[in-house]
Amino acid sequence: MLLRRSGEISEESYNLSGVLGDDDVGVEDEGLLVAIAEAVFAGDPIDLAHIRAEAVRSIGAEKFVDAIGIASGFNGITKVANATGIPLDTRTEEVTASLRQQIGIDDYSESHKSSLYG
């Protein structure tokens, strides 16, 4: 959600439906960032080592550390929220309704992820 708001503030345009994999979102190095996020989610140490080496060569160690930290944080925060049944607060639910519909995030439940990734 922050990408949408920060894009408005900086007057940048992002294609948020691109997170579904059909189009580009429009952020710098997004292919590599997606690969980092996917490697974190999959949790395979060999894949993580390969993406780390590629990322450090491509975007540098500092940007890689930022990216891996964000991907890890979101992965963990989502799992904790889903596991404890924390609902989306009313204000966030209202403000993000059209965005959530646009990218289909409401259809991406923990049970759906479990069926895909075990």
PDB file of C-alpha atoms in Angstrom:
ATOM      1  CA  MET A   1       0.000   0.000   0.000  1.00  0.00           C
ATOM      2  CA  LEU A   2       2.875   2.341   0.766  1.00  0.00           C
ATOM      3  CA  LEU A   3       4.127   2.148  -2.814  1.00  0.00           C
ATOM      4  CA  ARG A   4       0.802   3.564  -3.965  1.00  0.00           C
ATOM      5  CA  ARG A   5       0.917   6.461  -1.486  1.00  0.00           C
ATOM      6  CA  SER A   6       4.611   7.225  -1.935  1.00  0.00           C
ATOM      7  CA  GLY A   7       4.038   7.244  -5.692  1.00  0.00           C
ATOM      8  CA  GLU A   8       1.324   9.853  -5.252  1.00  0.00           C
ATOM      9  CA  ILE A   9       3.568  12.005  -3.072  1.00  0.00           C
ATOM     10  CA  SER A  10       6.546  11.786  -5.443  1.00  0.00           C
ATOM     11  CA  GLU A  11       4.243  12.092  -8.484  1.00  0.00           C
ATOM     12  CA  GLU A  12       5.465   8.761  -9.828  1.00  0.00           C
ATOM     13  CA  SER A  13       3.111   6.390 -11.589  1.00  0.00           C
ATOM     14  CA  TYR A  14       3.158   2.696 -10.706  1.00  0.00           C
ATOM     15  CA  ASN A  15       1.209  -0.156 -12.270  1.00  0.00           C
ATOM     16  CA  LEU A  16       0.248  -2.024  -9.109  1.00  0.00           C
ATOM     17  CA  SER A  17      -1.529  -4.774 -11.032  1.00  0.00           C
ATOM     18  CA  GLY A  18       1.987  -5.684 -12.150  1.00  0.00           C
ATOM     19  CA  VAL A  19       2.512  -7.379  -8.785  1.00  0.00           C
ATOM     20  CA  LEU A  20       0.352 -10.173 -10.169  1.00  0.00           C
ATOM     21  CA  GLY A  21       3.146 -10.951 -12.619  1.00  0.00           C
ATOM     22  CA  ASP A  22       1.479  -9.849 -15.838  1.00  0.00           C
ATOM     23  CA  ASP A  23       3.119  -6.434 -16.284  1.00  0.00           C
ATOM     24  CA  ASP A  24       5.922  -4.308 -14.930  1.00  0.00           C
ATOM     25  CA  VAL A  25       5.145  -2.214 -11.856  1.00  0.00           C
ATOM     26  CA  GLY A  26       7.618   0.485 -12.810  1.00  0.00           C
ATOM     27  CA  VAL A  27      10.187   0.442 -10.003  1.00  0.00           C
ATOM     28  CA  GLU A  28      13.924   0.352 -10.535  1.00  0.00           C
ATOM     29  CA  ASP A  29      15.421  -3.160 -10.550  1.00  0.00           C
ATOM     30  CA  GLU A  30      11.990  -4.717 -10.036  1.00  0.00           C
ATOM     31  CA  GLY A  31      12.878  -8.049 -11.649  1.00  0.00           C
ATOM     32  CA  LEU A  32      15.681  -8.531  -9.165  1.00  0.00           C
ATOM     33  CA  LEU A  33      13.530  -7.309  -6.271  1.00  0.00           C
ATOM     34  CA  VAL A  34      10.811  -9.808  -7.187  1.00  0.00           C
ATOM     35  CA  ALA A  35      13.424 -12.571  -7.349  1.00  0.00           C
ATOM     36  CA  ILE A  36      14.659 -11.595  -3.872  1.00  0.00           C
ATOM     37  CA  ALA A  37      11.117 -11.652  -2.465  1.00  0.00           C
ATOM     38  CA  GLU A  38      10.387 -15.019  -4.067  1.00  0.00           C
ATOM     39  CA  ALA A  39      13.641 -16.476  -2.722  1.00  0.00           C
ATOM     40  CA  VAL A  40      12.850 -15.249   0.792  1.00  0.00           C
ATOM     41  CA  PHE A  41       9.361 -16.723   0.625  1.00  0.00           C
ATOM     42  CA  ALA A  42      10.593 -20.068  -0.738  1.00  0.00           C
ATOM     43  CA  GLY A  43      13.329 -20.242   1.907  1.00  0.00           C
ATOM     44  CA  ASP A  44      15.743 -22.369  -0.137  1.00  0.00           C
ATOM     45  CA  PRO A  45      19.298 -21.612   1.086  1.00  0.00           C
ATOM     46  CA  ILE A  46      20.872 -22.338  -2.305  1.00  0.00           C
ATOM     47  CA  ASP A  47      18.453 -20.028  -4.136  1.00  0.00           C
ATOM     48  CA  LEU A  48      19.033 -17.361  -1.499  1.00  0.00           C
ATOM     49  CA  ALA A  49      22.809 -17.626  -1.947  1.00  0.00           C
ATOM     50  CA  HIS A  50      22.489 -17.288  -5.730  1.00  0.00           C
ATOM     51  CA  ILE A  51      20.160 -14.302  -5.549  1.00  0.00           C
ATOM     52  CA  ARG A  52      22.407 -12.681  -2.927  1.00  0.00           C
ATOM     53  CA  ALA A  53      25.445 -12.958  -5.205  1.00  0.00           C
ATOM     54  CA  GLU A  54      23.490 -11.648  -8.200  1.00  0.00           C
ATOM     55  CA  ALA A  55      21.992  -8.772  -6.209  1.00  0.00           C
ATOM     56  CA  VAL A  56      25.287  -7.666  -4.666  1.00  0.00           C
ATOM     57  CA  ARG A  57      26.829  -7.572  -8.155  1.00  0.00           C
ATOM     58  CA  SER A  58      23.858  -5.767  -9.657  1.00  0.00           C
ATOM     59  CA  ILE A  59      22.592  -3.314  -7.029  1.00  0.00           C
ATOM     60  CA  GLY A  60      25.286  -3.438  -4.346  1.00  0.00           C
ATOM     61  CA  ALA A  61      25.393  -4.813  -0.829  1.00  0.00           C
ATOM     62  CA  GLU A  62      23.553  -1.932   0.863  1.00  0.00           C
ATOM     63  CA  LYS A  63      20.532  -2.075  -1.444  1.00  0.00           C
ATOM     64  CA  PHE A  64      20.495  -5.863  -1.184  1.00  0.00           C
ATOM     65  CA  VAL A  65      20.433  -5.690   2.620  1.00  0.00           C
ATOM     66  CA  ASP A  66      17.528  -3.220   2.441  1.00  0.00           C
ATOM     67  CA  ALA A  67      15.632  -5.432  -0.013  1.00  0.00           C
ATOM     68  CA  ILE A  68      16.181  -8.651   1.917  1.00  0.00           C
ATOM     69  CA  GLY A  69      15.180  -6.941   5.159  1.00  0.00           C
ATOM     70  CA  ILE A  70      11.952  -5.632   3.668  1.00  0.00           C
ATOM     71  CA  ALA A  71      11.087  -8.953   2.016  1.00  0.00           C
ATOM     72  CA  SER A  72      11.808 -10.858   5.225  1.00  0.00           C
ATOM     73  CA  GLY A  73       9.847  -8.409   7.326  1.00  0.00           C
ATOM     74  CA  PHE A  74       6.765  -8.540   5.137  1.00  0.00           C
ATOM     75  CA  ASN A  75       6.944 -12.329   4.968  1.00  0.00           C
ATOM     76  CA  GLY A  76       7.089 -12.593   8.754  1.00  0.00           C
ATOM     77  CA  ILE A  77       4.551  -9.869   9.521  1.00  0.00           C
ATOM     78  CA  THR A  78       2.010 -11.426   7.162  1.00  0.00           C
ATOM     79  CA  LYS A  79       2.438 -14.868   8.711  1.00  0.00           C
ATOM     80  CA  VAL A  80       2.040 -13.516  12.246  1.00  0.00           C
ATOM     81  CA  ALA A  81      -1.045 -11.483  11.328  1.00  0.00           C
ATOM     82  CA  ASN A  82      -2.642 -14.398   9.497  1.00  0.00           C
ATOM     83  CA  ALA A  83      -1.801 -16.910  12.225  1.00  0.00           C
ATOM     84  CA  THR A  84      -3.294 -14.759  14.959  1.00  0.00           C
ATOM     85  CA  GLY A  85      -6.341 -13.754  12.925  1.00  0.00           C
ATOM     86  CA  ILE A  86      -5.607 -10.033  13.110  1.00  0.00           C
ATOM     87  CA  PRO A  87      -8.205  -8.328  10.910  1.00  0.00           C
ATOM     88  CA  LEU A  88      -7.500  -5.349   8.700  1.00  0.00           C
ATOM     89  CA  ASP A  89      -8.414  -2.204  10.628  1.00  0.00           C
ATOM     90  CA  THR A  90     -11.513  -0.338   9.417  1.00  0.00           C
ATOM     91  CA  ARG A  91      -9.690   2.754   8.122  1.00  0.00           C
ATOM     92  CA  THR A  92      -7.136   0.723   6.155  1.00  0.00           C
ATOM     93  CA  GLU A  93      -9.890  -1.501   4.810  1.00  0.00           C
ATOM     94  CA  GLU A  94     -11.786   1.552   3.523  1.00  0.00           C
ATOM     95  CA  VAL A  95      -8.773   3.383   2.094  1.00  0.00           C
ATOM     96  CA  THR A  96      -7.374   0.322   0.322  1.00  0.00           C
ATOM     97  CA  ALA A  97     -10.611  -1.203  -1.019  1.00  0.00           C
ATOM     98  CA  SER A  98     -10.067  -0.277  -4.682  1.00  0.00           C
ATOM     99  CA  LEU A  99      -6.376  -1.182  -4.595  1.00  0.00           C
ATOM    100  CA  ARG A 100      -7.070  -4.566  -2.988  1.00  0.00           C
ATOM    101  CA  GLN A 101      -9.701  -5.250  -5.636  1.00  0.00           C
ATOM    102  CA  GLN A 102      -7.367  -4.132  -8.451  1.00  0.00           C
ATOM    103  CA  ILE A 103      -4.555  -6.472  -7.451  1.00  0.00           C
ATOM    104  CA  GLY A 104      -6.733  -9.283  -6.100  1.00  0.00           C
ATOM    105  CA  ILE A 105      -4.996  -9.419  -2.751  1.00  0.00           C
ATOM    106  CA  ASP A 106      -8.148 -10.396  -0.868  1.00  0.00           C
ATOM    107  CA  ASP A 107      -8.163 -13.640  -2.844  1.00  0.00           C
ATOM    108  CA  TYR A 108      -4.634 -14.475  -1.705  1.00  0.00           C
ATOM    109  CA  SER A 109      -5.389 -16.043   1.653  1.00  0.00           C
ATOM    110  CA  GLU A 110      -2.995 -17.994   3.856  1.00  0.00           C
ATOM    111  CA  SER A 111      -4.798 -21.217   2.944  1.00  0.00           C
ATOM    112  CA  HIS A 112      -4.269 -20.445  -0.743  1.00  0.00           C
ATOM    113  CA  LYS A 113      -0.558 -19.826  -0.140  1.00  0.00           C
ATOM    114  CA  SER A 114      -0.336 -23.070   1.824  1.00  0.00           C
ATOM    115  CA  SER A 115      -1.828 -25.005  -1.075  1.00  0.00           C
ATOM    116  CA  LEU A 116       0.805 -23.531  -3.401  1.00  0.00           C
ATOM    117  CA  TYR A 117       3.883 -23.664  -1.223  1.00  0.00           C
ATOM    118  CA  GLY A 118       3.123 -26.263   1.432  1.00  0.00           C
TER     119      GLY A 118
END
